[in-house]
Tab-separated table of C-alpha atoms in Angstrom:
chain	number	residue	atom	x	y	z
A	1	MET	CA	0.000	0.000	0.000
A	2	ALA	CA	2.766	2.383	0.905
A	3	SER	CA	4.671	1.462	-2.251
A	4	ARG	CA	1.658	2.288	-4.393
A	5	GLN	CA	1.207	5.688	-2.764
A	6	SER	CA	4.919	6.377	-3.249
A	7	ARG	CA	4.649	5.635	-6.966
A	8	LYS	CA	1.627	7.933	-7.237
A	9	GLY	CA	3.557	10.722	-5.510
A	10	ILE	CA	6.514	10.339	-7.874
A	11	LEU	CA	4.185	10.325	-10.895
A	12	LEU	CA	2.489	13.480	-9.635
A	13	VAL	CA	5.845	15.226	-9.180
A	14	VAL	CA	6.975	14.222	-12.692
A	15	THR	CA	3.678	15.419	-14.147
A	16	LEU	CA	3.996	18.768	-12.438
A	17	LEU	CA	7.598	19.112	-13.630
A	18	LEU	CA	6.580	18.358	-17.218
A	19	ALA	CA	3.692	20.808	-17.015
A	20	GLY	CA	6.050	23.464	-15.695
A	21	LEU	CA	8.555	22.838	-18.481
A	22	PHE	CA	5.851	23.046	-21.143
A	23	GLY	CA	4.442	26.208	-19.571
A	24	TYR	CA	7.865	27.822	-19.470
A	25	ALA	CA	8.576	26.838	-23.078
A	26	PHE	CA	5.326	28.290	-24.433
A	27	TRP	CA	4.998	31.261	-22.085
A	28	PRO	CA	5.021	34.587	-24.067
A	29	ARG	CA	8.470	36.147	-23.773
A	30	SER	CA	9.298	39.842	-23.766
A	31	ILE	CA	10.644	41.184	-27.068
A	32	PRO	CA	13.747	43.359	-26.577
A	33	VAL	CA	13.310	46.761	-28.281
A	34	ASP	CA	15.135	50.096	-28.426
A	35	THR	CA	13.132	53.112	-27.321
A	36	GLY	CA	13.362	56.852	-27.910
A	37	LEU	CA	11.933	59.847	-26.090
A	38	VAL	CA	9.291	62.355	-27.152
A	39	ARG	CA	10.702	65.780	-26.315
A	40	ARG	CA	10.470	69.477	-27.077
A	41	GLY	CA	13.234	71.482	-28.636
A	42	SER	CA	14.523	73.313	-31.676
A	43	MET	CA	13.828	71.582	-34.991
A	44	MET	CA	14.590	72.564	-38.561
A	45	VAL	CA	14.001	71.128	-42.004
A	46	THR	CA	16.832	71.717	-44.474
A	47	ILE	CA	17.661	70.992	-48.088
A	48	ASP	CA	21.227	69.697	-48.185
A	49	GLU	CA	23.295	69.873	-51.372
A	50	GLU	CA	26.855	70.270	-52.577
A	51	ALA	CA	27.717	73.696	-53.995
A	52	ARG	CA	30.632	75.805	-55.152
A	53	THR	CA	31.786	79.347	-54.605
A	54	ARG	CA	32.277	81.914	-57.310
A	55	VAL	CA	33.230	85.557	-57.642
A	56	ARG	CA	30.099	87.514	-58.466
A	57	GLN	CA	31.715	90.132	-60.716
A	58	ARG	CA	34.473	88.623	-62.826
A	59	TYR	CA	36.309	90.597	-65.498
A	60	MET	CA	37.845	88.947	-68.556
A	61	VAL	CA	40.688	91.132	-69.794
A	62	SER	CA	41.168	90.736	-73.545
A	63	ALA	CA	43.246	92.340	-76.265
A	64	PRO	CA	41.485	95.514	-77.516
A	65	VAL	CA	43.279	95.344	-80.888
A	66	ALA	CA	45.422	92.909	-82.776
A	67	GLY	CA	49.102	93.100	-81.961
A	68	ARG	CA	52.024	91.435	-80.293
A	69	LEU	CA	51.438	90.608	-76.629
A	70	LEU	CA	54.572	90.819	-74.488
A	71	ARG	CA	55.186	88.136	-71.878
A	72	VAL	CA	52.668	88.283	-69.003
A	73	THR	CA	54.455	88.290	-65.645
A	74	LEU	CA	51.482	88.295	-63.248
A	75	GLU	CA	50.582	84.972	-61.633
A	76	ALA	CA	47.219	83.674	-60.492
A	77	GLY	CA	46.522	85.083	-57.015
A	78	ASP	CA	48.525	88.292	-57.462
A	79	ALA	CA	46.775	91.428	-56.183
A	80	VAL	CA	45.889	94.177	-58.664
A	81	ALA	CA	44.702	97.779	-58.197
A	82	ALA	CA	42.133	99.407	-60.459
A	83	GLY	CA	43.705	101.758	-62.998
A	84	GLU	CA	47.214	101.243	-61.586
A	85	THR	CA	48.417	97.666	-62.067
A	86	GLU	CA	49.609	96.872	-65.586
A	87	LEU	CA	48.253	93.455	-66.475
A	88	ALA	CA	49.877	93.122	-69.889
A	89	ARG	CA	51.279	95.193	-72.762
A	90	LEU	CA	50.513	95.149	-76.469
A	91	VAL	CA	52.933	96.426	-79.081
A	92	PRO	CA	52.282	96.771	-82.807
A	93	ALA	CA	52.919	93.708	-84.881
A	94	LEU	CA	55.501	93.953	-87.649
A	95	VAL	CA	53.403	95.063	-90.610
A	96	SER	CA	53.975	97.121	-93.738
A	97	LEU	CA	53.539	100.890	-93.886
A	98	LEU	CA	49.982	102.140	-93.957
A	99	ASP	CA	48.594	102.982	-97.368
A	100	ALA	CA	46.136	105.840	-97.902
A	101	ARG	CA	43.071	103.664	-97.386
A	102	ALA	CA	44.415	102.051	-94.201
A	103	ARG	CA	45.390	105.464	-92.824
A	104	GLU	CA	41.866	106.814	-93.354
A	105	GLN	CA	40.467	103.762	-91.588
A	106	ALA	CA	42.880	104.277	-88.699
A	107	GLN	CA	41.900	107.950	-88.404
A	108	ALA	CA	38.233	106.981	-88.323
A	109	ALA	CA	39.010	104.418	-85.601
A	110	VAL	CA	40.706	107.136	-83.517
A	111	LYS	CA	37.663	109.413	-83.797
A	112	ALA	CA	35.339	106.563	-82.880
A	113	ALA	CA	37.512	105.707	-79.861
A	114	GLU	CA	37.525	109.356	-78.723
A	115	ALA	CA	33.721	109.517	-78.980
A	116	ALA	CA	33.382	106.246	-77.067
A	117	LEU	CA	35.661	107.608	-74.337
A	118	GLN	CA	33.549	110.763	-73.998
A	119	PHE	CA	30.395	108.667	-73.761
A	120	ALA	CA	32.011	106.450	-71.087
A	121	ARG	CA	33.052	109.474	-69.032
A	122	ALA	CA	29.543	110.934	-69.271
A	123	ASP	CA	28.148	107.582	-68.136
A	124	VAL	CA	30.493	107.673	-65.125
A	125	ASN	CA	29.065	111.063	-64.132
A	126	ARG	CA	25.516	109.724	-64.422
A	127	VAL	CA	26.244	106.556	-62.445
A	128	GLU	CA	28.209	108.488	-59.824
A	129	ALA	CA	25.193	110.727	-59.208
A	130	ALA	CA	22.948	107.659	-58.860
A	131	SER	CA	25.468	106.073	-56.479
A	132	GLN	CA	25.578	109.175	-54.283
A	133	LEU	CA	21.773	109.220	-54.165
A	134	ALA	CA	21.677	105.485	-53.226
A	135	ASP	CA	24.290	106.030	-50.501
A	136	ALA	CA	22.278	108.926	-49.084
A	137	GLU	CA	19.134	106.811	-49.148
A	138	TRP	CA	20.988	103.986	-47.311
A	139	VAL	CA	22.211	106.404	-44.605
A	140	ARG	CA	18.720	107.871	-44.232
A	141	ASN	CA	17.061	104.446	-43.948
A	142	GLN	CA	19.636	103.359	-41.356
A	143	ARG	CA	18.690	106.335	-39.224
A	144	LEU	CA	14.956	105.778	-39.733
A	145	TYR	CA	15.333	102.063	-38.878
A	146	ARG	CA	17.096	102.881	-35.606
A	147	GLN	CA	14.238	105.290	-34.818
A	148	GLY	CA	11.655	102.595	-35.647
A	149	HIS	CA	10.096	104.416	-38.638
A	150	VAL	CA	10.931	101.818	-41.321
A	151	SER	CA	11.136	98.019	-41.358
A	152	ALA	CA	14.266	95.883	-41.638
A	153	SER	CA	13.171	94.912	-45.160
A	154	VAL	CA	13.175	98.543	-46.316
A	155	ARG	CA	16.588	99.055	-44.720
A	156	ASP	CA	17.995	95.929	-46.430
A	157	GLN	CA	16.596	97.037	-49.799
A	158	ALA	CA	18.294	100.398	-49.405
A	159	ARG	CA	21.590	98.662	-48.545
A	160	GLN	CA	21.268	96.396	-51.584
A	161	SER	CA	20.516	99.377	-53.829
A	162	ALA	CA	23.605	101.184	-52.507
A	163	GLN	CA	25.791	98.132	-53.098
A	164	ALA	CA	24.387	97.681	-56.607
A	165	ALA	CA	25.024	101.353	-57.393
A	166	THR	CA	28.631	101.002	-56.170
A	167	ALA	CA	29.152	97.967	-58.383
A	168	THR	CA	27.661	99.829	-61.366
A	169	LEU	CA	30.030	102.744	-60.707
A	170	LYS	CA	32.986	100.360	-60.670
A	171	ALA	CA	31.864	98.908	-63.988
A	172	ALA	CA	31.475	102.412	-65.468
A	173	ASN	CA	35.012	103.343	-64.331
A	174	ALA	CA	36.282	100.105	-65.816
A	175	ALA	CA	34.593	101.017	-69.096
A	176	VAL	CA	36.462	104.357	-69.095
A	177	VAL	CA	39.763	102.531	-68.605
A	178	GLN	CA	38.865	100.181	-71.447
A	179	ARG	CA	37.920	103.076	-73.766
A	180	GLN	CA	41.195	104.806	-72.926
A	181	ALA	CA	43.046	101.659	-73.886
A	182	GLU	CA	41.062	101.414	-77.124
A	183	LEU	CA	41.873	105.030	-77.951
A	184	ALA	CA	45.559	104.433	-77.285
A	185	ALA	CA	45.418	101.364	-79.479
A	186	ALA	CA	43.723	103.276	-82.280
A	187	ARG	CA	46.331	106.033	-82.089
A	188	ALA	CA	49.105	103.463	-82.090
A	189	GLN	CA	47.514	101.828	-85.148
A	190	LEU	CA	47.516	105.173	-86.896
A	191	GLY	CA	51.172	105.842	-86.132
A	192	GLN	CA	52.611	102.348	-86.527
A	193	GLY	CA	54.066	103.155	-89.925
A	194	THR	CA	55.864	106.232	-88.645
A	195	PRO	CA	59.630	105.794	-88.417
A	196	GLY	CA	60.981	105.929	-84.885
A	197	SER	CA	57.638	105.197	-83.233
A	198	GLY	CA	59.325	102.448	-81.197
A	199	GLU	CA	57.625	99.655	-79.227
A	200	VAL	CA	56.280	101.490	-76.230
A	201	GLY	CA	52.991	99.644	-76.754
A	202	ILE	CA	49.598	99.784	-75.094
A	203	PRO	CA	49.420	99.010	-71.358
A	204	LEU	CA	46.380	97.002	-70.288
A	205	LEU	CA	45.486	98.291	-66.817
A	206	ALA	CA	43.351	96.490	-64.236
A	207	PRO	CA	39.689	97.585	-64.558
A	208	VAL	CA	38.959	96.768	-60.880
A	209	SER	CA	40.877	95.994	-57.713
A	210	GLY	CA	41.136	92.370	-56.708
A	211	ARG	CA	43.247	89.373	-57.665
A	212	VAL	CA	44.176	87.471	-60.769
A	213	LEU	CA	41.832	84.467	-60.919
A	214	GLN	CA	43.472	82.804	-63.895
A	215	ARG	CA	46.055	83.615	-66.558
A	216	LEU	CA	45.121	82.413	-70.018
A	217	VAL	CA	48.205	83.610	-71.945
A	218	GLN	CA	51.743	83.765	-70.609
A	219	SER	CA	54.336	83.699	-73.387
A	220	GLU	CA	54.888	86.501	-75.879
A	221	THR	CA	52.694	85.944	-78.902
A	222	VAL	CA	50.726	87.671	-81.641
A	223	VAL	CA	47.052	87.940	-80.676
A	224	ALA	CA	43.911	88.972	-82.495
A	225	ALA	CA	41.520	91.591	-81.180
A	226	GLY	CA	39.335	90.120	-78.444
A	227	THR	CA	41.750	87.362	-77.401
A	228	PRO	CA	41.238	86.624	-73.651
A	229	ILE	CA	44.395	87.234	-71.628
A	230	MET	CA	43.432	86.879	-67.977
A	231	GLU	CA	40.473	86.894	-65.583
A	232	ILE	CA	40.405	89.052	-62.471
A	233	GLY	CA	37.966	89.506	-59.577
A	234	ASP	CA	37.750	90.109	-55.839
A	235	PRO	CA	37.319	86.793	-53.963
A	236	GLU	CA	37.652	88.480	-50.549
A	237	ARG	CA	34.657	90.836	-50.781
A	238	ASP	CA	32.677	89.684	-53.825
A	239	LEU	CA	32.189	85.956	-53.211
A	240	GLU	CA	28.891	84.058	-53.442
A	241	VAL	CA	27.748	80.422	-53.471
A	242	LEU	CA	26.083	78.719	-56.440
A	243	VAL	CA	24.072	75.565	-55.746
A	244	GLU	CA	22.282	73.497	-58.389
A	245	LEU	CA	19.084	72.203	-56.781
A	246	PRO	CA	16.668	69.669	-58.287
A	247	SER	CA	13.650	71.585	-59.543
A	248	ALA	CA	11.353	69.767	-57.085
A	249	GLU	CA	13.498	71.081	-54.196
A	250	ALA	CA	13.986	74.563	-55.658
A	251	VAL	CA	10.253	75.325	-55.466
A	252	ARG	CA	10.474	74.927	-51.661
A	253	VAL	CA	13.147	77.637	-51.430
A	254	ALA	CA	12.438	81.369	-51.293
A	255	PRO	CA	14.730	84.418	-51.294
A	256	GLY	CA	15.632	85.279	-47.719
A	257	ASN	CA	15.864	81.683	-46.450
A	258	ARG	CA	18.763	81.286	-44.040
A	259	VAL	CA	21.583	78.955	-45.098
A	260	LEU	CA	24.294	77.088	-43.204
A	261	ILE	CA	27.477	76.681	-45.274
A	262	ASP	CA	29.546	73.762	-43.997
A	263	HIS	CA	32.500	71.548	-44.926
A	264	TRP	CA	34.378	74.470	-46.460
A	265	GLY	CA	37.550	73.856	-44.483
A	266	GLY	CA	36.984	76.159	-41.532
A	267	PRO	CA	36.248	75.273	-37.904
A	268	GLN	CA	32.563	76.253	-37.972
A	269	ALA	CA	29.697	76.689	-40.404
A	270	LEU	CA	29.259	80.002	-42.203
A	271	ALA	CA	25.976	81.886	-42.407
A	272	GLY	CA	24.332	82.757	-45.693
A	273	VAL	CA	21.047	83.960	-47.178
A	274	VAL	CA	19.310	82.852	-50.368
A	275	GLU	CA	19.545	85.857	-52.670
A	276	ARG	CA	18.111	84.699	-55.980
A	277	ILE	CA	16.500	81.669	-57.606
A	278	GLU	CA	16.943	81.613	-61.361
A	279	PRO	CA	13.623	81.124	-63.199
A	280	ARG	CA	15.083	78.852	-65.872
A	281	GLY	CA	16.049	75.247	-65.226
A	282	PHE	CA	18.487	73.093	-67.151
A	283	THR	CA	19.082	69.407	-67.746
A	284	LYS	CA	21.970	67.679	-66.013
A	285	PHE	CA	23.025	64.037	-65.822
A	286	SER	CA	23.932	62.595	-62.438
A	287	ALA	CA	26.942	60.362	-61.787
A	288	LEU	CA	24.668	57.355	-62.406
A	289	GLY	CA	23.506	58.724	-65.737
A	290	VAL	CA	20.070	59.819	-64.502
A	291	GLU	CA	18.642	62.855	-66.262
A	292	GLU	CA	17.649	65.611	-63.797
A	293	GLN	CA	16.211	69.084	-64.064
A	294	ARG	CA	18.292	71.482	-61.990
A	295	VAL	CA	17.879	75.126	-60.995
A	296	ASN	CA	20.611	77.587	-60.038
A	297	VAL	CA	20.181	79.111	-56.578
A	298	LEU	CA	22.519	81.947	-55.555
A	299	ILE	CA	23.491	82.443	-51.905
A	300	ARG	CA	25.270	85.456	-50.471
A	301	PHE	CA	27.454	85.246	-47.389
A	302	ASP	CA	26.071	86.878	-44.253
A	303	GLY	CA	28.940	87.985	-42.065
A	304	GLU	CA	32.395	89.490	-42.111
A	305	PRO	CA	34.746	88.437	-44.952
A	306	ALA	CA	37.409	87.581	-42.364
A	307	ALA	CA	35.292	84.615	-41.189
A	308	ARG	CA	35.676	82.894	-44.586
A	309	ARG	CA	39.331	83.737	-45.115
A	310	GLY	CA	40.928	81.300	-47.537
A	311	LEU	CA	37.850	80.636	-49.666
A	312	GLY	CA	38.334	81.376	-53.345
A	313	HIS	CA	36.605	81.084	-56.683
A	314	GLY	CA	35.329	77.601	-57.566
A	315	TYR	CA	35.773	76.013	-54.103
A	316	ARG	CA	33.526	73.120	-53.026
A	317	VAL	CA	31.208	73.633	-50.040
A	318	GLU	CA	28.058	72.017	-48.654
A	319	VAL	CA	24.950	74.080	-47.994
A	320	ARG	CA	21.922	73.441	-45.792
A	321	ILE	CA	19.032	75.692	-46.797
A	322	ILE	CA	16.579	76.098	-43.909
A	323	VAL	CA	13.032	75.879	-45.301
A	324	TRP	CA	11.262	75.486	-41.908
A	325	GLN	CA	12.215	75.961	-38.267
A	326	ASP	CA	10.508	75.846	-34.855
A	327	ASP	CA	12.362	76.516	-31.600
A	328	ASN	CA	9.715	74.770	-29.461
A	329	ALA	CA	8.507	71.809	-31.494
A	330	LEU	CA	7.181	68.550	-30.032
A	331	MET	CA	9.440	65.949	-31.664
A	332	ALA	CA	9.498	62.177	-31.944
A	333	PRO	CA	12.216	60.036	-33.555
A	334	SER	CA	11.373	59.444	-37.222
A	335	SER	CA	12.397	55.794	-36.823
A	336	ALA	CA	9.428	55.245	-34.483
A	337	LEU	CA	6.817	56.138	-37.132
A	338	PHE	CA	5.072	53.631	-39.381
A	339	ARG	CA	1.944	53.551	-41.491
A	340	GLU	CA	-1.210	52.030	-40.007
A	341	GLY	CA	-3.787	52.114	-42.761
A	342	GLU	CA	-4.207	55.703	-43.935
A	343	GLN	CA	-2.502	57.354	-40.977
A	344	TRP	CA	0.746	57.424	-39.049
A	345	ALA	CA	1.130	55.482	-35.814
A	346	VAL	CA	3.701	54.669	-33.120
A	347	LEU	CA	4.073	52.070	-30.376
A	348	VAL	CA	4.106	53.781	-26.978
A	349	VAL	CA	5.849	52.043	-24.087
A	350	GLN	CA	3.455	51.512	-21.156
A	351	GLY	CA	5.219	49.536	-18.477
A	352	ASN	CA	6.360	46.381	-20.248
A	353	ARG	CA	3.720	46.598	-22.973
A	354	ALA	CA	3.660	48.268	-26.401
A	355	ARG	CA	0.484	50.229	-27.119
A	356	LEU	CA	-0.504	51.210	-30.678
A	357	THR	CA	-1.164	54.959	-30.828
A	358	PRO	CA	-2.215	56.966	-33.923
A	359	VAL	CA	-0.484	60.344	-34.363
A	360	ILE	CA	-0.651	63.382	-36.632
A	361	VAL	CA	2.735	64.276	-38.110
A	362	GLY	CA	3.851	67.681	-39.367
A	363	HIS	CA	7.352	68.274	-40.710
A	364	ASP	CA	9.968	65.513	-40.853
A	365	ASN	CA	13.683	66.073	-41.413
A	366	GLY	CA	14.623	62.394	-41.493
A	367	ARG	CA	15.838	62.296	-37.883
A	368	GLN	CA	12.984	63.907	-35.972
A	369	ALA	CA	9.312	64.357	-36.833
A	370	GLN	CA	7.061	67.157	-35.640
A	371	ILE	CA	4.082	65.741	-33.700
A	372	LEU	CA	0.906	67.787	-34.000
A	373	ALA	CA	-1.381	65.463	-31.997
A	374	GLY	CA	-1.410	62.057	-30.312
A	375	LEU	CA	1.655	62.202	-28.029
A	376	ASN	CA	2.896	64.020	-24.956
A	377	GLU	CA	6.350	65.140	-23.956
A	378	GLY	CA	8.328	62.499	-22.067
A	379	GLN	CA	6.684	59.387	-23.548
A	380	GLN	CA	8.897	56.505	-24.665
A	381	LEU	CA	8.428	55.103	-28.198
A	382	VAL	CA	9.594	51.848	-29.757
A	383	LEU	CA	12.257	52.520	-32.403
A	384	TYR	CA	12.262	50.498	-35.625
A	385	PRO	CA	9.255	48.376	-34.535
A	386	PRO	CA	9.453	44.840	-36.025
A	387	PRO	CA	6.430	43.565	-38.007
A	388	GLU	CA	5.632	40.892	-35.394
A	389	LEU	CA	5.314	43.482	-32.629
A	390	ALA	CA	1.543	43.956	-32.179
A	391	ASP	CA	-0.546	46.151	-29.947
A	392	GLY	CA	-0.249	44.964	-26.318
A	393	ALA	CA	2.821	42.809	-26.929
A	394	ARG	CA	5.195	42.263	-24.009
A	395	ILE	CA	8.502	44.110	-24.508
A	396	ALA	CA	11.826	44.661	-22.770
A	397	PRO	CA	12.607	48.390	-23.335
A	398	ASN	CA	16.170	49.549	-23.916
A	399	PRO	CA	16.315	53.386	-23.870
A	400	VAL	CA	18.579	54.808	-26.591
A	401	ASP	CA	19.867	58.361	-26.597
């Protein structure tokens, strides 16, 4: 009797052990997941693209007349002063004496060059008057802005008008220098058959102050009229950024958008402002051979030139154009969002359970998403939720920064 009861007890223990093992094997286990936090903070949406710098006003110095160009000694990067630095020198080519017809043509060219010089000088007077008026308007708007009578937009427009008038005056002065060179060339052409005229030649002076961007001709050679010799500009004070945006991205950009210019070689990002969006697109092939429609967007630097010291013409940079920004946005990690039917949803951590919660999403920059409704600050969300993770599933949260 005792032996039978002992066997029953052992059988009961074994049965309970087997039941426990089966229960443990098939008991729902917690799924380990990474979680992120819903928080408030500054959020921005940017359009990121590679770009390049360029000098806004570049001047291509060319030969005003045919002749023999003496060796060019200036190197790329050399500083030049407007109306003072001699860029190159042209001397008459070895030709025969002028006949009567050629002399009449040369005399007519001298008269035409003199008239063009007078017109250029008159244009300088006109532009100088406009520049003085623009400068006075800029000073007046500065004073009115400080007194609160005009907006910042009016003040900025006045500053832009003054800068544009200054640039126009520089171009008009450069035109006078060019007309003077053309007149000297015409006079030299007229007197090239005169014995003892020598080879003093025509000096080509710098039309503006700046630096030599590139030298196209170096050795002494005979050149035709209009032959490019060198390109000059001012990369320190007249630099801008050109970015080629896909047309679908360009429509999201507007003049005045703030820009962060990064990866240019300096320790921190530079500030910029979108100045102009060209209305005409163009076709460009990507590195993979995909045809794209691109649009040129021009960005001006916002800050002191000393902050971008070292940048030159044609340098590579990366720009981030800010198209939206909120300093107090309710944000959730973008990796927590997924589609649930026709709307967005997340899995909110409640204890050791995941709860399906629909949300309304605003802007999304790829890292954070703006939450308009459905969540509160401080809630934990499941990141990269696996397909098998359903509403109410048991989870083992692992907070991730």
